């Protein structure tokens, strides 16, 4: 009899333990927030509330008793009496318009994040920030979705030659728990040295290593820009992405960045098409070459050795036409400037403020818009291809002194291809010489308003 009572008591204690330690049963839906598709994210300076802001150490390291438990759906949770504390890939937006992830407040603190706003089921919107010291002995590692990488609060001193960070992608990590196939970088803030007169990033550079798609070296001002980086599925091939700033000697002390690093699961509807460095999901918006900015001056702002695709998502039910128009500027900046057009008359040389004359004009720097035509589809001109655009006016017709709206309906998803060569004036056919081969202002790149209709 005593033995039976002991067994009953043990069974009761075991049932109580299971009830107190079971994980919450919840349907986790990947959130597709409008902010994720925007091409610039505004982050305000908000108080830290005393929470640490060093999320490079995964929070489960703080609690060795906590063991990862993998569900059948592939979503990882950490359980310990107080239920599910972490649900990967549920994005949220704080009241200050920062992008975070939904999780229990306790897990957010352990993660080194800051709670700002709320999510469903009593969770908080956790904002994760990594601030570099730019010390190679203290290179940070990011493993959490929607993490901001910020430049040192003290600025970049003349003794710092580089600053880097690693993003570790591995589906076995509890804070990921499912396969990741892409990473998106949102450049909330990005200011480093400008290229030289030959369009080369010779002083400062930003480089990406570990992605399977082509990622060009960039520099200058890139606030509001973004990149999509392709990687093998992290469930079969864990990947380390390396991001690095390299600094040369420069009298300009302004070097600052704030980059939102977002992981995109392999089963997400937000994946960009393969080999698209940039991907625009809205029906309207603005697409710019890296380092384009509406500023006064004639200095070269186009970057050398660019070679990448820009893609646009087509919404179901809409006519499949993409139209682009040069931006309206308030300064002396040119909204379209990709090598000068070479005249068909040899004695004239190259011409400023006009579109390309011949299909062979655009062999140094150019923008490919497949099957493009001017609004109204005018008659095709002799020896003109409706795909390569260069010169200083966007126009499908030769030698025109005005820009216009150019459309394409060739194929979807719509895709533009941007390519530049390695310099401005050193090649046999120079990019920026005016009439009689007189050097003038450097190329500026492009800024185009688009409508996907």
CSV table of C-alpha atoms in Angstrom, one decimal:
chain,number,residue,atom,x,y,z
A,1,UNK,CA,0.0,0.0,0.0
A,2,UNK,CA,2.8,2.4,0.9
A,3,UNK,CA,4.5,1.6,-2.4
A,4,UNK,CA,1.3,2.4,-4.3
A,5,UNK,CA,1.0,5.8,-2.6
A,6,UNK,CA,4.6,6.6,-3.4
A,7,UNK,CA,4.0,5.7,-7.0
A,8,UNK,CA,0.8,7.8,-7.1
A,9,UNK,CA,2.6,10.8,-5.6
A,10,UNK,CA,5.5,10.5,-8.0
A,11,UNK,CA,3.0,10.3,-10.9
A,12,UNK,CA,1.2,13.4,-9.7
A,13,UNK,CA,4.4,15.3,-9.4
A,14,UNK,CA,5.5,14.3,-12.9
A,15,UNK,CA,2.1,15.4,-14.3
A,16,UNK,CA,2.5,18.8,-12.5
A,17,UNK,CA,6.0,19.1,-13.9
A,18,UNK,CA,4.8,18.5,-17.5
A,19,UNK,CA,2.0,21.0,-17.1
A,20,UNK,CA,4.3,23.7,-15.8
A,21,UNK,CA,7.0,23.1,-18.4
A,22,UNK,CA,5.0,22.5,-21.5
A,23,UNK,CA,5.6,24.9,-24.5
A,24,UNK,CA,2.8,27.1,-25.6
A,25,UNK,CA,1.0,25.8,-28.7
A,26,UNK,CA,0.8,28.7,-31.2
A,27,UNK,CA,0.6,29.1,-34.9
A,28,UNK,CA,3.6,31.0,-36.0
A,29,UNK,CA,3.0,33.0,-39.2
A,30,UNK,CA,5.8,34.8,-41.0
A,31,UNK,CA,5.0,38.5,-40.9
A,32,UNK,CA,5.3,40.4,-44.2
A,33,UNK,CA,5.4,43.9,-42.9
A,34,UNK,CA,5.3,46.8,-45.3
A,35,UNK,CA,8.5,48.2,-43.7
A,36,UNK,CA,10.4,45.1,-45.0
A,37,UNK,CA,9.8,46.0,-48.6
A,38,UNK,CA,10.8,49.7,-48.2
A,39,UNK,CA,14.1,50.8,-49.5
A,40,UNK,CA,15.0,53.1,-46.7
A,41,UNK,CA,14.4,52.6,-43.0
A,42,UNK,CA,14.3,55.5,-40.6
A,43,UNK,CA,15.8,54.7,-37.2
A,44,UNK,CA,15.4,57.3,-34.5
A,45,UNK,CA,17.8,57.8,-31.6
A,46,UNK,CA,15.9,56.3,-28.7
A,47,UNK,CA,17.0,55.5,-25.1
A,48,UNK,CA,18.4,52.1,-24.3
A,49,UNK,CA,16.5,51.7,-21.0
A,50,UNK,CA,19.6,50.2,-19.4
A,51,UNK,CA,19.5,47.1,-21.5
A,52,UNK,CA,22.7,45.9,-23.0
A,53,UNK,CA,23.1,46.3,-26.8
A,54,UNK,CA,25.6,43.5,-27.6
A,55,UNK,CA,23.5,40.8,-29.3
A,56,UNK,CA,26.4,39.1,-31.0
A,57,UNK,CA,26.4,36.5,-28.1
A,58,UNK,CA,23.4,34.2,-28.6
A,59,UNK,CA,21.2,34.5,-25.6
A,60,UNK,CA,21.1,30.8,-24.9
A,61,UNK,CA,24.8,31.0,-23.9
A,62,UNK,CA,23.6,32.8,-20.8
A,63,UNK,CA,21.6,29.8,-19.7
A,64,UNK,CA,23.4,26.5,-20.2
A,65,UNK,CA,20.5,24.6,-18.6
A,66,UNK,CA,18.3,25.7,-21.5
A,67,UNK,CA,18.4,23.1,-24.4
A,68,UNK,CA,17.0,23.7,-27.9
A,69,UNK,CA,13.9,21.7,-28.8
A,70,UNK,CA,13.1,21.3,-32.5
A,71,UNK,CA,9.4,21.0,-33.5
A,72,UNK,CA,8.1,19.2,-36.5
A,73,UNK,CA,7.5,22.4,-38.3
A,74,UNK,CA,11.2,23.3,-38.1
A,75,UNK,CA,10.6,26.2,-35.7
A,76,UNK,CA,12.9,26.2,-32.7
A,77,UNK,CA,11.8,27.0,-29.3
A,78,UNK,CA,13.5,27.1,-25.9
A,79,UNK,CA,11.4,25.8,-23.1
A,80,UNK,CA,11.9,26.0,-19.4
A,81,UNK,CA,8.8,26.1,-17.2
A,82,UNK,CA,7.8,29.5,-18.5
A,83,UNK,CA,6.9,28.3,-22.0
A,84,UNK,CA,8.0,29.3,-25.5
A,85,UNK,CA,10.3,32.3,-25.3
A,86,UNK,CA,11.6,32.7,-28.9
A,87,UNK,CA,9.9,32.4,-32.3
A,88,UNK,CA,12.3,33.1,-35.2
A,89,UNK,CA,11.4,35.2,-38.2
A,90,UNK,CA,8.4,37.1,-36.8
A,91,UNK,CA,9.3,40.7,-37.7
A,92,UNK,CA,7.8,43.7,-35.9
A,93,UNK,CA,8.0,47.4,-36.0
A,94,UNK,CA,8.6,49.5,-32.9
A,95,UNK,CA,6.8,52.8,-32.1
A,96,UNK,CA,10.1,54.5,-33.2
A,97,UNK,CA,9.9,52.7,-36.7
A,98,UNK,CA,12.7,50.3,-35.9
A,99,UNK,CA,12.5,46.8,-37.2
A,100,UNK,CA,12.8,44.0,-34.6
A,101,UNK,CA,11.7,40.4,-33.8
A,102,UNK,CA,8.9,39.2,-31.5
A,103,UNK,CA,9.9,37.3,-28.4
A,104,UNK,CA,9.4,37.1,-24.7
A,105,UNK,CA,10.7,40.0,-22.7
A,106,UNK,CA,13.1,37.8,-20.7
A,107,UNK,CA,14.6,36.3,-23.8
A,108,UNK,CA,15.0,39.8,-25.3
A,109,UNK,CA,17.0,40.8,-22.3
A,110,UNK,CA,19.1,37.7,-22.5
A,111,UNK,CA,19.6,38.3,-26.2
A,112,UNK,CA,21.1,41.7,-25.4
A,113,UNK,CA,18.2,43.5,-27.0
A,114,UNK,CA,15.8,46.3,-26.1
A,115,UNK,CA,12.0,45.9,-25.8
A,116,UNK,CA,10.1,48.6,-27.8
A,117,UNK,CA,6.5,47.9,-28.5
A,118,UNK,CA,4.5,44.7,-28.2
A,119,UNK,CA,3.6,41.7,-30.3
A,120,UNK,CA,0.9,39.0,-30.0
A,121,UNK,CA,0.6,36.6,-27.2
A,122,UNK,CA,2.3,38.9,-24.7
A,123,UNK,CA,5.6,39.1,-26.5
A,124,UNK,CA,7.6,42.3,-27.0
A,125,UNK,CA,9.2,43.8,-30.1
A,126,UNK,CA,12.8,43.2,-29.4
A,127,UNK,CA,15.3,45.6,-31.1
A,128,UNK,CA,18.8,44.2,-31.5
A,129,UNK,CA,21.8,46.4,-32.0
A,130,UNK,CA,25.5,45.6,-32.5
A,131,UNK,CA,28.0,48.5,-32.1
A,132,UNK,CA,31.5,47.8,-33.4
A,133,UNK,CA,34.6,48.8,-31.6
A,134,UNK,CA,36.5,48.1,-34.9
A,135,UNK,CA,39.0,46.0,-33.0
A,136,UNK,CA,40.0,42.9,-34.9
A,137,UNK,CA,40.4,41.1,-31.6
A,138,UNK,CA,36.7,41.7,-30.9
A,139,UNK,CA,35.1,40.9,-34.2
A,140,UNK,CA,31.3,40.6,-33.6
A,141,UNK,CA,29.2,37.7,-34.8
A,142,UNK,CA,25.5,38.2,-35.6
A,143,UNK,CA,23.1,35.2,-35.5
A,144,UNK,CA,19.8,37.0,-34.9
A,145,UNK,CA,17.4,38.2,-37.6
A,146,UNK,CA,16.7,41.9,-37.9
A,147,UNK,CA,19.9,43.1,-36.2
A,148,UNK,CA,21.3,46.6,-36.7
A,149,UNK,CA,25.0,47.0,-37.2
A,150,UNK,CA,26.2,50.4,-36.2
A,151,UNK,CA,29.5,52.3,-36.4
A,152,UNK,CA,31.3,53.2,-33.2
A,153,UNK,CA,29.7,56.0,-31.2
A,154,UNK,CA,33.1,57.6,-30.9
A,155,UNK,CA,33.6,57.7,-34.6
A,156,UNK,CA,36.4,56.2,-36.7
A,157,UNK,CA,39.8,57.4,-35.7
A,158,UNK,CA,42.8,57.8,-38.0
A,159,UNK,CA,44.3,54.7,-36.4
A,160,UNK,CA,41.5,52.4,-37.6
A,161,UNK,CA,42.1,50.8,-41.0
A,162,UNK,CA,39.1,48.4,-41.1
A,163,UNK,CA,35.9,47.4,-39.4
A,164,UNK,CA,34.1,44.1,-39.9
A,165,UNK,CA,31.4,41.8,-38.7
A,166,UNK,CA,30.3,38.2,-39.4
A,167,UNK,CA,26.8,37.0,-40.0
A,168,UNK,CA,26.5,33.3,-39.1
A,169,UNK,CA,23.7,31.4,-40.9
A,170,UNK,CA,23.0,27.9,-39.5
A,171,UNK,CA,19.5,26.3,-39.2
A,172,UNK,CA,20.7,24.4,-36.1
A,173,UNK,CA,21.1,27.6,-34.1
A,174,UNK,CA,18.1,28.0,-31.8
A,175,UNK,CA,17.6,31.6,-32.7
A,176,UNK,CA,17.3,30.7,-36.4
A,177,UNK,CA,15.8,27.2,-36.4
A,178,UNK,CA,15.0,27.0,-40.1
A,179,UNK,CA,16.8,27.3,-43.4
A,180,UNK,CA,17.9,30.8,-44.6
A,181,UNK,CA,18.5,31.4,-48.3
A,182,UNK,CA,19.0,35.2,-48.5
A,183,UNK,CA,20.1,38.1,-46.4
A,184,UNK,CA,18.9,41.7,-47.0
A,185,UNK,CA,21.0,44.7,-46.0
A,186,UNK,CA,19.1,48.0,-45.5
A,187,UNK,CA,21.5,50.9,-45.4
A,188,UNK,CA,19.7,53.2,-42.9
A,189,UNK,CA,22.9,55.3,-42.7
A,190,UNK,CA,26.0,54.9,-44.9
A,191,UNK,CA,28.6,57.6,-45.3
A,192,UNK,CA,32.2,57.0,-46.1
A,193,UNK,CA,34.8,58.6,-48.5
A,194,UNK,CA,33.8,59.4,-52.1
A,195,UNK,CA,35.4,57.7,-55.1
A,196,UNK,CA,38.3,59.4,-56.9
A,197,UNK,CA,38.0,61.2,-60.3
A,198,UNK,CA,38.2,57.9,-62.1
A,199,UNK,CA,35.1,56.6,-60.2
A,200,UNK,CA,37.3,54.1,-58.1
A,201,UNK,CA,36.7,53.6,-54.4
A,202,UNK,CA,40.3,54.3,-53.6
A,203,UNK,CA,40.1,55.6,-50.1
A,204,UNK,CA,37.3,53.8,-48.3
A,205,UNK,CA,35.4,50.7,-49.4
A,206,UNK,CA,32.5,48.4,-48.3
A,207,UNK,CA,32.9,44.8,-49.3
A,208,UNK,CA,30.8,41.6,-48.9
A,209,UNK,CA,32.3,38.1,-48.9
A,210,UNK,CA,30.5,34.8,-48.7
A,211,UNK,CA,27.5,35.5,-51.0
A,212,UNK,CA,26.9,33.4,-54.1
A,213,UNK,CA,25.7,36.4,-56.2
A,214,UNK,CA,27.9,39.2,-57.5
A,215,UNK,CA,28.3,42.0,-55.0
A,216,UNK,CA,30.2,45.1,-56.1
A,217,UNK,CA,32.5,47.2,-53.9
A,218,UNK,CA,30.8,50.5,-53.0
A,219,UNK,CA,31.7,53.7,-51.2
A,220,UNK,CA,30.3,57.2,-50.7
A,221,UNK,CA,26.8,58.0,-49.6
A,222,UNK,CA,24.3,55.1,-49.7
A,223,UNK,CA,21.6,55.9,-47.2
A,224,UNK,CA,18.3,54.4,-48.3
A,225,UNK,CA,20.0,51.8,-50.6
A,226,UNK,CA,19.7,48.0,-50.1
A,227,UNK,CA,21.3,44.7,-51.2
A,228,UNK,CA,20.0,41.1,-51.4
A,229,UNK,CA,22.7,38.4,-50.8
A,230,UNK,CA,22.2,34.8,-51.9
A,231,UNK,CA,23.5,32.0,-49.8
A,232,UNK,CA,23.1,28.2,-49.9
A,233,UNK,CA,20.3,26.9,-47.7
A,234,UNK,CA,21.6,27.1,-44.2
A,235,UNK,CA,20.0,23.8,-43.3
A,236,UNK,CA,22.5,22.0,-45.6
A,237,UNK,CA,25.4,24.4,-45.9
A,238,UNK,CA,25.9,26.7,-43.0
A,239,UNK,CA,27.5,30.0,-44.2
A,240,UNK,CA,29.4,32.9,-42.8
A,241,UNK,CA,28.9,36.2,-44.5
A,242,UNK,CA,31.6,38.8,-43.9
A,243,UNK,CA,30.9,42.5,-44.1
A,244,UNK,CA,33.9,44.9,-43.9
A,245,UNK,CA,34.7,48.6,-44.2
A,246,UNK,CA,38.3,49.4,-45.2
A,247,UNK,CA,39.6,52.9,-44.6
A,248,UNK,CA,42.4,54.8,-46.2
A,249,UNK,CA,43.9,58.2,-45.3
A,250,UNK,CA,41.2,60.8,-45.5
A,251,UNK,CA,40.9,64.3,-44.0
A,252,UNK,CA,37.1,63.9,-43.9
A,253,UNK,CA,36.2,62.6,-40.5
A,254,UNK,CA,32.6,61.6,-41.3
A,255,UNK,CA,32.4,57.8,-41.5
A,256,UNK,CA,29.2,56.4,-40.1
A,257,UNK,CA,26.8,53.5,-40.8
A,258,UNK,CA,23.7,51.8,-39.5
A,259,UNK,CA,22.8,48.7,-41.5
A,260,UNK,CA,19.8,46.5,-40.8
A,261,UNK,CA,20.6,42.9,-41.4
A,262,UNK,CA,17.6,40.7,-42.1
A,263,UNK,CA,17.5,37.0,-42.8
A,264,UNK,CA,15.0,35.6,-45.3
A,265,UNK,CA,14.0,31.9,-44.9
A,266,UNK,CA,14.0,29.7,-47.9
A,267,UNK,CA,10.2,29.3,-47.8
A,268,UNK,CA,9.5,33.0,-47.6
A,269,UNK,CA,7.4,34.9,-50.2
A,270,UNK,CA,9.9,37.8,-49.8
A,271,UNK,CA,12.8,36.1,-51.5
A,272,UNK,CA,14.2,38.1,-54.4
A,273,UNK,CA,14.7,36.4,-57.8
A,274,UNK,CA,18.1,34.8,-58.1
A,275,UNK,CA,21.0,37.1,-59.0
A,276,UNK,CA,19.1,40.3,-58.2
A,277,UNK,CA,21.3,42.5,-56.0
A,278,UNK,CA,18.3,44.9,-55.6
A,279,UNK,CA,14.6,44.0,-55.5
A,280,UNK,CA,11.7,46.4,-55.4
A,281,UNK,CA,8.4,45.0,-54.3
A,282,UNK,CA,6.2,48.1,-54.5
A,283,UNK,CA,4.3,49.3,-57.5
A,284,UNK,CA,6.1,52.7,-57.4
A,285,UNK,CA,9.3,54.0,-56.0
A,286,UNK,CA,12.8,55.3,-56.8
A,287,UNK,CA,15.8,53.3,-57.9
A,288,UNK,CA,19.3,54.9,-57.8
A,289,UNK,CA,22.8,53.8,-58.5
A,290,UNK,CA,25.0,53.5,-55.5
A,291,UNK,CA,26.3,56.9,-54.3
A,292,UNK,CA,23.9,58.9,-56.4
A,293,UNK,CA,22.7,62.0,-54.4
A,294,UNK,CA,21.0,65.2,-55.3
A,295,UNK,CA,24.0,67.5,-54.5
A,296,UNK,CA,25.6,70.5,-56.1
A,297,UNK,CA,28.9,69.9,-58.0
A,298,UNK,CA,30.5,68.2,-60.9
A,299,UNK,CA,32.6,65.6,-59.1
A,300,UNK,CA,32.4,62.0,-60.2
A,301,UNK,CA,29.8,60.1,-58.1
A,302,UNK,CA,29.4,57.0,-60.3
A,303,UNK,CA,31.2,54.0,-59.0
A,304,UNK,CA,33.6,51.8,-61.1
A,305,UNK,CA,33.2,48.1,-61.7
A,306,UNK,CA,29.4,47.9,-61.1
A,307,UNK,CA,27.8,44.8,-62.6
A,308,UNK,CA,24.5,43.8,-61.1
A,309,UNK,CA,20.8,43.3,-61.8
A,310,UNK,CA,17.9,45.4,-60.3
A,311,UNK,CA,14.6,43.5,-60.2
A,312,UNK,CA,10.9,44.5,-59.7
A,313,UNK,CA,8.1,42.4,-58.5
A,314,UNK,CA,4.9,42.4,-60.6
A,315,UNK,CA,1.7,42.4,-58.7
A,316,UNK,CA,-0.9,39.9,-59.9
A,317,UNK,CA,-3.8,41.5,-61.8
A,318,UNK,CA,-1.9,44.5,-63.2
A,319,UNK,CA,-0.7,45.2,-66.7
A,320,UNK,CA,2.8,44.0,-67.1
A,321,UNK,CA,4.6,47.2,-67.9
A,322,UNK,CA,7.5,48.9,-66.1
A,323,UNK,CA,8.1,52.6,-66.8
A,324,UNK,CA,11.0,54.7,-65.5
A,325,UNK,CA,11.5,58.4,-65.6
A,326,UNK,CA,14.6,60.4,-64.4
A,327,UNK,CA,14.1,62.0,-61.0
A,328,UNK,CA,13.4,65.7,-60.5
A,329,UNK,CA,16.5,67.3,-58.9
A,330,UNK,CA,16.8,70.5,-56.9
A,331,UNK,CA,20.6,71.0,-57.4
A,332,UNK,CA,23.0,70.9,-60.3
A,333,UNK,CA,23.1,67.2,-60.1
A,334,UNK,CA,22.2,65.1,-63.2
A,335,UNK,CA,19.6,62.4,-62.7
A,336,UNK,CA,21.0,60.3,-65.6
A,337,UNK,CA,24.7,60.4,-66.5
A,338,UNK,CA,26.4,57.3,-67.8
A,339,UNK,CA,29.2,58.1,-70.2
A,340,UNK,CA,28.8,60.8,-72.9
A,341,UNK,CA,27.2,60.0,-76.2
A,342,UNK,CA,29.7,59.7,-79.2
A,343,UNK,CA,28.5,61.6,-82.2
A,344,UNK,CA,28.3,59.9,-85.6
A,345,UNK,CA,30.4,62.8,-86.9
A,346,UNK,CA,34.1,62.1,-86.0
A,347,UNK,CA,35.1,65.7,-85.8
A,348,UNK,CA,32.4,66.5,-83.2
A,349,UNK,CA,33.6,63.8,-80.8
A,350,UNK,CA,31.4,63.3,-77.8
A,351,UNK,CA,28.3,65.4,-77.0
A,352,UNK,CA,27.0,66.5,-73.6
A,353,UNK,CA,23.4,66.6,-72.4
A,354,UNK,CA,22.1,64.2,-75.1
A,355,UNK,CA,21.1,60.5,-75.3
A,356,UNK,CA,23.2,57.9,-77.1
A,357,UNK,CA,23.6,58.2,-80.9
A,358,UNK,CA,24.3,54.6,-81.8
A,359,UNK,CA,23.9,51.2,-80.3
A,360,UNK,CA,27.7,51.1,-80.1
A,361,UNK,CA,27.9,54.2,-77.9
A,362,UNK,CA,27.2,52.4,-74.7
A,363,UNK,CA,30.2,50.2,-74.3
A,364,UNK,CA,31.8,51.8,-71.2
A,365,UNK,CA,29.0,52.5,-68.8
A,366,UNK,CA,25.3,51.7,-69.5
A,367,UNK,CA,21.9,50.7,-68.2
A,368,UNK,CA,20.1,47.8,-69.9
A,369,UNK,CA,16.3,48.1,-70.1
A,370,UNK,CA,15.2,45.1,-72.1
A,371,UNK,CA,12.9,45.9,-75.0
A,372,UNK,CA,12.5,49.5,-73.8
A,373,UNK,CA,10.6,52.2,-75.8
A,374,UNK,CA,9.6,55.8,-75.3
A,375,UNK,CA,6.0,56.4,-74.1
A,376,UNK,CA,3.8,56.3,-77.2
A,377,UNK,CA,6.2,53.8,-78.9
A,378,UNK,CA,7.6,56.0,-81.7
A,379,UNK,CA,9.0,54.5,-84.9
A,380,UNK,CA,12.3,52.6,-84.5
A,381,UNK,CA,15.3,54.6,-85.6
A,382,UNK,CA,18.0,53.1,-87.8
A,383,UNK,CA,20.9,51.4,-85.9
A,384,UNK,CA,19.2,51.8,-82.5
A,385,UNK,CA,18.8,49.0,-80.0
A,386,UNK,CA,16.0,49.5,-77.5
A,387,UNK,CA,18.0,48.1,-74.5
A,388,UNK,CA,21.3,49.9,-73.8
A,389,UNK,CA,21.0,53.4,-72.5
A,390,UNK,CA,23.9,55.9,-71.8
A,391,UNK,CA,24.7,59.5,-72.3
A,392,UNK,CA,23.2,62.3,-70.2
A,393,UNK,CA,19.6,62.0,-71.2
A,394,UNK,CA,17.3,58.9,-70.8
A,395,UNK,CA,15.7,58.5,-74.2
A,396,UNK,CA,15.3,55.6,-76.6
A,397,UNK,CA,15.8,57.9,-79.5
A,398,UNK,CA,19.3,58.9,-80.7
A,399,UNK,CA,20.9,62.2,-79.8
A,400,UNK,CA,17.9,63.7,-78.0
A,401,UNK,CA,18.5,66.6,-75.6
A,402,UNK,CA,15.6,65.8,-73.3
A,403,UNK,CA,14.9,62.9,-71.1
A,404,UNK,CA,11.5,61.1,-71.2
A,405,UNK,CA,9.6,58.2,-69.8
A,406,UNK,CA,10.9,54.8,-71.0
A,407,UNK,CA,8.8,51.6,-70.7
A,408,UNK,CA,9.3,47.9,-71.1
A,409,UNK,CA,6.9,45.0,-71.3
A,410,UNK,CA,9.4,42.4,-72.4
A,411,UNK,CA,9.5,39.9,-69.5
A,412,UNK,CA,8.7,39.5,-65.9
A,413,UNK,CA,9.9,39.8,-63.3
A,414,UNK,CA,11.2,43.1,-64.7
A,415,UNK,CA,15.0,43.4,-64.5
A,416,UNK,CA,17.5,46.2,-65.3
A,417,UNK,CA,21.2,45.6,-65.7
A,418,UNK,CA,23.7,48.2,-64.6
A,419,UNK,CA,27.3,48.0,-65.7
A,420,UNK,CA,30.3,50.4,-65.5
A,421,UNK,CA,33.9,50.0,-66.5
A,422,UNK,CA,37.0,50.5,-64.3
A,423,UNK,CA,37.6,54.2,-64.9
A,424,UNK,CA,36.4,57.5,-66.4
A,425,UNK,CA,39.1,58.8,-68.7
A,426,UNK,CA,41.9,56.2,-69.0
A,427,UNK,CA,40.3,53.8,-71.5
A,428,UNK,CA,40.8,54.3,-75.3
A,429,UNK,CA,37.3,55.6,-75.6
A,430,UNK,CA,37.0,57.9,-72.5
A,431,UNK,CA,33.7,58.3,-70.6
A,432,UNK,CA,33.6,62.0,-69.8
A,433,UNK,CA,35.2,64.0,-72.6
A,434,UNK,CA,33.1,66.7,-74.2
A,435,UNK,CA,33.4,68.2,-77.7
A,436,UNK,CA,36.9,67.7,-79.1
A,437,UNK,CA,37.7,65.3,-76.3
A,438,UNK,CA,37.9,68.0,-73.7
A,439,UNK,CA,37.5,66.5,-70.2
A,440,UNK,CA,34.5,67.7,-68.3
A,441,UNK,CA,32.5,66.7,-65.2
A,442,UNK,CA,32.6,63.0,-64.1
A,443,UNK,CA,29.7,60.7,-64.5
A,444,UNK,CA,27.0,60.8,-61.8
A,445,UNK,CA,25.1,57.5,-62.2
A,446,UNK,CA,21.3,57.6,-62.3
A,447,UNK,CA,18.1,58.2,-60.2
A,448,UNK,CA,14.9,56.9,-61.7
A,449,UNK,CA,11.3,57.0,-60.6
A,450,UNK,CA,9.6,53.7,-61.5
A,451,UNK,CA,6.0,52.6,-61.9
A,452,UNK,CA,5.2,48.9,-62.1
A,453,UNK,CA,1.7,48.8,-63.7
